[in-house]
PDB file of C-alpha atoms in Angstrom:
ATOM      1  CA  MET A   1      62.179  -1.762 -30.372  1.00 39.00           C
ATOM      2  CA  MET A   2      59.884  -2.202 -33.357  1.00 40.00           C
ATOM      3  CA  LEU A   3      61.138  -1.728 -36.907  1.00 42.00           C
ATOM      4  CA  THR A   4      58.778   0.204 -39.140  1.00 44.00           C
ATOM      5  CA  ILE A   5      59.075  -0.058 -42.896  1.00 44.00           C
ATOM      6  CA  SER A   6      56.916   1.611 -45.505  1.00 43.00           C
ATOM      7  CA  LYS A   7      54.851  -0.488 -47.875  1.00 41.00           C
ATOM      8  CA  SER A   8      56.862   0.712 -50.889  1.00 42.00           C
ATOM      9  CA  ARG A   9      60.199  -0.120 -49.251  1.00 46.00           C
ATOM     10  CA  PHE A  10      58.900  -3.523 -48.207  1.00 39.00           C
ATOM     11  CA  PHE A  11      57.938  -4.292 -51.803  1.00 39.00           C
ATOM     12  CA  LEU A  12      61.319  -3.125 -53.097  1.00 41.00           C
ATOM     13  CA  VAL A  13      63.156  -5.338 -50.586  1.00 42.00           C
ATOM     14  CA  PHE A  14      60.816  -8.245 -51.381  1.00 41.00           C
ATOM     15  CA  ALA A  15      61.326  -7.789 -55.132  1.00 42.00           C
ATOM     16  CA  LEU A  16      65.119  -7.707 -54.771  1.00 43.00           C
ATOM     17  CA  LEU A  17      65.140 -10.839 -52.617  1.00 42.00           C
ATOM     18  CA  ALA A  18      62.751 -12.575 -54.980  1.00 42.00           C
ATOM     19  CA  MET A  19      65.003 -11.813 -57.946  1.00 45.00           C
ATOM     20  CA  LEU A  20      68.056 -13.157 -56.123  1.00 42.00           C
ATOM     21  CA  LEU A  21      66.231 -16.323 -55.184  1.00 42.00           C
ATOM     22  CA  GLY A  22      64.606 -16.760 -58.590  1.00 46.00           C
ATOM     23  CA  PHE A  23      61.048 -16.518 -57.270  1.00 44.00           C
ATOM     24  CA  ALA A  24      60.036 -13.613 -59.442  1.00 49.00           C
ATOM     25  CA  THR A  25      61.374 -10.680 -61.337  1.00 52.00           C
ATOM     26  CA  ALA A  26      60.283  -7.123 -60.783  1.00 54.00           C
ATOM     27  CA  SER A  27      59.782  -4.743 -63.644  1.00 56.00           C
ATOM     28  CA  ARG A  28      58.909  -1.086 -63.725  1.00 58.00           C
ATOM     29  CA  ALA A  29      55.497  -0.425 -65.209  1.00 63.00           C
ATOM     30  CA  ALA A  30      54.700   2.531 -67.474  1.00 71.00           C
ATOM     31  CA  ASP A  31      53.061   4.369 -64.561  1.00 80.00           C
ATOM     32  CA  GLY A  32      56.325   4.324 -62.568  1.00 82.00           C
ATOM     33  CA  THR A  33      55.341   1.508 -60.223  1.00 88.00           C
ATOM     34  CA  TRP A  34      56.940  -1.914 -59.867  1.00 88.00           C
ATOM     35  CA  ALA A  35      55.134  -5.105 -60.828  1.00 86.00           C
ATOM     36  CA  VAL A  36      56.014  -8.744 -60.257  1.00 90.00           C
ATOM     37  CA  THR A  37      56.480 -10.764 -63.432  1.00 91.00           C
ATOM     38  CA  GLY A  38      57.475 -14.324 -64.332  1.00 93.00           C
ATOM     39  CA  SER A  39      60.165 -16.289 -62.507  1.00 92.00           C
ATOM     40  CA  MET A  40      63.500 -17.492 -63.852  1.00 91.00           C
ATOM     41  CA  ALA A  41      64.073 -21.240 -63.860  1.00 87.00           C
ATOM     42  CA  SER A  42      67.295 -20.758 -61.852  1.00 80.00           C
ATOM     43  CA  GLY A  43      67.826 -18.252 -59.078  1.00 83.00           C
ATOM     44  CA  ARG A  44      71.163 -16.547 -59.684  1.00 86.00           C
ATOM     45  CA  PHE A  45      73.347 -13.554 -58.920  1.00 86.00           C
ATOM     46  CA  ALA A  46      76.550 -12.079 -60.389  1.00 89.00           C
ATOM     47  CA  HIS A  47      75.156 -12.993 -63.818  1.00 92.00           C
ATOM     48  CA  THR A  48      74.932 -10.931 -66.986  1.00 95.00           C
ATOM     49  CA  ALA A  49      71.762  -9.401 -68.398  1.00 96.00           C
ATOM     50  CA  THR A  50      71.786  -8.095 -71.966  1.00 97.00           C
ATOM     51  CA  PRO A  51      68.901  -6.436 -73.850  1.00 97.00           C
ATOM     52  CA  LEU A  52      68.722  -7.962 -77.332  1.00 98.00           C
ATOM     53  CA  ALA A  53      67.714  -6.273 -80.583  1.00 96.00           C
ATOM     54  CA  ASN A  54      64.473  -8.346 -80.631  1.00 96.00           C
ATOM     55  CA  GLY A  55      63.364  -6.814 -77.299  1.00 96.00           C
ATOM     56  CA  LYS A  56      64.121  -9.884 -75.180  1.00 97.00           C
ATOM     57  CA  VAL A  57      66.752  -9.994 -72.431  1.00 97.00           C
ATOM     58  CA  LEU A  58      69.500 -12.628 -72.288  1.00 98.00           C
ATOM     59  CA  VAL A  59      70.529 -13.657 -68.750  1.00 96.00           C
ATOM     60  CA  ALA A  60      73.596 -15.890 -68.547  1.00 95.00           C
ATOM     61  CA  GLY A  61      75.798 -17.548 -65.939  1.00 92.00           C
ATOM     62  CA  GLY A  62      76.187 -16.464 -62.353  1.00 90.00           C
ATOM     63  CA  TYR A  63      76.068 -18.132 -58.961  1.00 87.00           C
ATOM     64  CA  ALA A  64      73.181 -20.286 -57.810  1.00 76.00           C
ATOM     65  CA  ASN A  65      72.397 -21.609 -54.339  1.00 68.00           C
ATOM     66  CA  SER A  66      74.697 -24.559 -55.038  1.00 66.00           C
ATOM     67  CA  GLY A  67      77.563 -22.406 -56.376  1.00 59.00           C
ATOM     68  CA  PHE A  68      78.384 -21.863 -60.030  1.00 57.00           C
ATOM     69  CA  LEU A  69      75.605 -22.898 -62.342  1.00 55.00           C
ATOM     70  CA  ALA A  70      76.946 -26.284 -63.435  1.00 50.00           C
ATOM     71  CA  SER A  71      75.207 -26.133 -66.798  1.00 62.00           C
ATOM     72  CA  ALA A  72      76.458 -22.621 -67.602  1.00 83.00           C
ATOM     73  CA  SER A  73      72.790 -21.943 -68.199  1.00 89.00           C
ATOM     74  CA  ALA A  74      71.186 -19.023 -69.916  1.00 95.00           C
ATOM     75  CA  GLU A  75      67.598 -17.842 -70.088  1.00 96.00           C
ATOM     76  CA  LEU A  76      65.602 -15.382 -72.172  1.00 97.00           C
ATOM     77  CA  TYR A  77      63.077 -12.951 -70.709  1.00 97.00           C
ATOM     78  CA  ASP A  78      60.269 -11.762 -72.961  1.00 97.00           C
ATOM     79  CA  PRO A  79      58.847  -8.493 -71.604  1.00 94.00           C
ATOM     80  CA  ALA A  80      55.856  -8.749 -73.966  1.00 94.00           C
ATOM     81  CA  THR A  81      54.636 -11.883 -72.179  1.00 95.00           C
ATOM     82  CA  GLY A  82      56.461 -11.599 -68.827  1.00 95.00           C
ATOM     83  CA  THR A  83      57.835 -15.104 -69.264  1.00 96.00           C
ATOM     84  CA  TRP A  84      61.242 -16.770 -69.213  1.00 96.00           C
ATOM     85  CA  SER A  85      62.442 -19.541 -71.490  1.00 96.00           C
ATOM     86  CA  ALA A  86      65.564 -21.657 -71.617  1.00 94.00           C
ATOM     87  CA  THR A  87      68.075 -21.083 -74.368  1.00 96.00           C
ATOM     88  CA  GLY A  88      71.390 -22.697 -75.225  1.00 95.00           C
ATOM     89  CA  SER A  89      74.015 -23.102 -72.507  1.00 93.00           C
ATOM     90  CA  MET A  90      77.500 -21.628 -72.562  1.00 95.00           C
ATOM     91  CA  ALA A  91      80.498 -23.947 -72.768  1.00 94.00           C
ATOM     92  CA  ASP A  92      81.926 -22.498 -69.534  1.00 92.00           C
ATOM     93  CA  ALA A  93      80.104 -21.657 -66.324  1.00 91.00           C
ATOM     94  CA  ARG A  94      80.882 -18.001 -65.550  1.00 91.00           C
ATOM     95  CA  VAL A  95      80.399 -15.481 -62.781  1.00 91.00           C
ATOM     96  CA  GLN A  96      81.301 -11.780 -63.003  1.00 93.00           C
ATOM     97  CA  ALA A  97      81.782 -12.000 -66.769  1.00 95.00           C
ATOM     98  CA  THR A  98      80.754  -9.227 -69.141  1.00 97.00           C
ATOM     99  CA  ALA A  99      78.143  -9.431 -71.876  1.00 97.00           C
ATOM    100  CA  THR A 100      78.164  -6.972 -74.766  1.00 98.00           C
ATOM    101  CA  LEU A 101      75.615  -6.670 -77.568  1.00 98.00           C
ATOM    102  CA  LEU A 102      77.512  -6.462 -80.861  1.00 98.00           C
ATOM    103  CA  ALA A 103      76.413  -4.548 -83.968  1.00 96.00           C
ATOM    104  CA  ASN A 104      75.614  -7.866 -85.708  1.00 96.00           C
ATOM    105  CA  GLY A 105      73.068  -8.714 -82.980  1.00 97.00           C
ATOM    106  CA  LYS A 106      75.204 -11.382 -81.303  1.00 98.00           C
ATOM    107  CA  VAL A 107      76.299 -11.137 -77.662  1.00 98.00           C
ATOM    108  CA  LEU A 108      79.953 -11.396 -76.644  1.00 98.00           C
ATOM    109  CA  VAL A 109      80.394 -12.929 -73.166  1.00 98.00           C
ATOM    110  CA  ALA A 110      83.994 -12.550 -72.036  1.00 97.00           C
ATOM    111  CA  GLY A 111      86.065 -13.583 -69.053  1.00 95.00           C
ATOM    112  CA  GLY A 112      84.709 -14.071 -65.575  1.00 94.00           C
ATOM    113  CA  ALA A 113      85.595 -16.913 -63.256  1.00 90.00           C
ATOM    114  CA  ASN A 114      84.467 -20.393 -62.288  1.00 87.00           C
ATOM    115  CA  ASN A 115      85.713 -23.259 -60.124  1.00 83.00           C
ATOM    116  CA  SER A 116      88.753 -23.556 -62.433  1.00 84.00           C
ATOM    117  CA  GLY A 117      89.797 -19.936 -61.826  1.00 85.00           C
ATOM    118  CA  ASN A 118      89.727 -16.807 -63.955  1.00 89.00           C
ATOM    119  CA  LEU A 119      88.712 -17.220 -67.564  1.00 93.00           C
ATOM    120  CA  ALA A 120      90.385 -15.732 -70.628  1.00 95.00           C
ATOM    121  CA  SER A 121      87.879 -17.444 -72.918  1.00 96.00           C
ATOM    122  CA  ALA A 122      84.982 -15.748 -74.659  1.00 98.00           C
ATOM    123  CA  GLU A 123      81.778 -16.996 -76.263  1.00 98.00           C
ATOM    124  CA  LEU A 124      79.251 -15.604 -78.718  1.00 98.00           C
ATOM    125  CA  TYR A 125      75.477 -16.010 -78.320  1.00 98.00           C
ATOM    126  CA  ASP A 126      73.400 -15.943 -81.506  1.00 98.00           C
ATOM    127  CA  PRO A 127      69.788 -14.938 -80.735  1.00 98.00           C
ATOM    128  CA  ALA A 128      68.659 -16.195 -84.164  1.00 97.00           C
ATOM    129  CA  THR A 129      69.626 -19.785 -83.309  1.00 97.00           C
ATOM    130  CA  GLY A 130      69.780 -19.713 -79.485  1.00 97.00           C
ATOM    131  CA  THR A 131      73.271 -21.206 -79.601  1.00 98.00           C
ATOM    132  CA  TRP A 132      76.714 -20.334 -78.273  1.00 98.00           C
ATOM    133  CA  SER A 133      80.032 -20.628 -80.079  1.00 98.00           C
ATOM    134  CA  ALA A 134      83.622 -20.155 -78.991  1.00 97.00           C
ATOM    135  CA  THR A 135      85.528 -17.128 -80.198  1.00 98.00           C
ATOM    136  CA  GLY A 136      89.075 -15.941 -79.588  1.00 98.00           C
ATOM    137  CA  SER A 137      90.445 -15.862 -76.040  1.00 98.00           C
ATOM    138  CA  MET A 138      91.915 -12.858 -74.277  1.00 97.00           C
ATOM    139  CA  ALA A 139      95.620 -12.826 -73.428  1.00 95.00           C
ATOM    140  CA  ARG A 140      94.784 -13.275 -69.739  1.00 91.00           C
ATOM    141  CA  GLY A 141      91.817 -13.940 -67.540  1.00 91.00           C
ATOM    142  CA  HIS A 142      89.720 -10.948 -66.502  1.00 92.00           C
ATOM    143  CA  TYR A 143      87.217 -11.151 -63.639  1.00 89.00           C
ATOM    144  CA  ALA A 144      84.957  -8.275 -62.525  1.00 93.00           C
ATOM    145  CA  HIS A 145      86.167  -6.173 -65.458  1.00 96.00           C
ATOM    146  CA  THR A 146      84.357  -3.806 -67.809  1.00 97.00           C
ATOM    147  CA  ALA A 147      83.462  -4.236 -71.478  1.00 98.00           C
ATOM    148  CA  THR A 148      82.548  -1.276 -73.639  1.00 98.00           C
ATOM    149  CA  PRO A 149      81.349  -1.395 -77.249  1.00 97.00           C
ATOM    150  CA  LEU A 150      83.201   1.186 -79.380  1.00 97.00           C
ATOM    151  CA  ALA A 151      81.946   3.193 -82.365  1.00 96.00           C
ATOM    152  CA  ASN A 152      84.197   1.149 -84.692  1.00 97.00           C
ATOM    153  CA  GLY A 153      82.386  -2.083 -83.670  1.00 97.00           C
ATOM    154  CA  LYS A 154      85.193  -3.385 -81.479  1.00 98.00           C
ATOM    155  CA  VAL A 155      84.803  -4.089 -77.743  1.00 98.00           C
ATOM    156  CA  LEU A 156      87.210  -2.711 -75.132  1.00 98.00           C
ATOM    157  CA  VAL A 157      87.744  -4.930 -72.076  1.00 98.00           C
ATOM    158  CA  ALA A 158      89.562  -3.143 -69.273  1.00 97.00           C
ATOM    159  CA  GLY A 159      90.733  -3.769 -65.731  1.00 96.00           C
ATOM    160  CA  GLY A 160      89.351  -6.380 -63.411  1.00 94.00           C
ATOM    161  CA  ILE A 161      91.047  -8.937 -61.231  1.00 90.00           C
ATOM    162  CA  ASP A 162      93.281 -11.873 -62.053  1.00 82.00           C
ATOM    163  CA  ALA A 163      94.010 -14.459 -59.375  1.00 77.00           C
ATOM    164  CA  ILE A 164      97.158 -16.458 -60.075  1.00 70.00           C
ATOM    165  CA  ASN A 165      98.234 -19.137 -57.586  1.00 70.00           C
ATOM    166  CA  GLY A 166      96.130 -17.539 -54.873  1.00 74.00           C
ATOM    167  CA  ASN A 167      97.582 -14.063 -55.457  1.00 82.00           C
ATOM    168  CA  ILE A 168      95.130 -11.354 -56.459  1.00 87.00           C
ATOM    169  CA  GLU A 169      96.266  -8.832 -59.027  1.00 88.00           C
ATOM    170  CA  TYR A 170      94.230  -5.757 -59.927  1.00 93.00           C
ATOM    171  CA  LEU A 171      94.644  -5.370 -63.661  1.00 92.00           C
ATOM    172  CA  ALA A 172      95.588  -2.149 -65.421  1.00 94.00           C
ATOM    173  CA  SER A 173      95.633  -3.917 -68.782  1.00 93.00           C
ATOM    174  CA  ALA A 174      93.077  -3.617 -71.554  1.00 96.00           C
ATOM    175  CA  GLU A 175      92.284  -5.701 -74.629  1.00 97.00           C
ATOM    176  CA  LEU A 176      90.279  -5.096 -77.800  1.00 98.00           C
ATOM    177  CA  TYR A 177      87.943  -7.660 -79.369  1.00 98.00           C
ATOM    178  CA  ASP A 178      87.367  -7.441 -83.114  1.00 98.00           C
ATOM    179  CA  PRO A 179      84.081  -9.148 -84.105  1.00 98.00           C
ATOM    180  CA  ALA A 180      85.146  -9.186 -87.765  1.00 97.00           C
ATOM    181  CA  THR A 181      88.081 -11.495 -87.017  1.00 98.00           C
ATOM    182  CA  GLY A 182      87.069 -13.010 -83.656  1.00 98.00           C
ATOM    183  CA  THR A 183      90.441 -12.021 -82.215  1.00 98.00           C
ATOM    184  CA  TRP A 184      91.785  -9.967 -79.317  1.00 98.00           C
ATOM    185  CA  SER A 185      94.663  -7.505 -79.296  1.00 97.00           C
ATOM    186  CA  ALA A 186      96.437  -5.515 -76.594  1.00 92.00           C
ATOM    187  CA  THR A 187      95.785  -1.788 -76.453  1.00 85.00           C
TER     188      THR A 187
END
């Protein structure tokens, strides 16, 4: 039996595999077609991707072929040039974290997991300097959760998974991050 695949589906599958392996990134052109663009330095999945106010895209953390990215690396994509560049690294390697663009232009990366387990920590990325800094930690680790920016400037983190001593707990809890104070509170 011979498998037949259309040219457009082949390209879509190729583009998805290429992105996962870090060979290239696909982008949608103005005419509605897909085009191959520059390659990331590190192939990754389960990472974050955040559009920044300056038009670039911050990609941070995730798994690589060798497991968690040991350097907690981050990269910037510039759609104007189709190129990627390195930027500062996070303090903690993370997978399945959330990344939220704040009103002040910084990016809040919260929770996730790494070889040490679930993370309650959070970090801020400053696009003006390309650096990361620690900010307040959540009350408990959240993995595969959601993060939603609110109209009042705060960020709501809800749900997810917490693995404690090998037991998996699906979280019903939620926490609020206040960028003005760098602190979290229960909702």
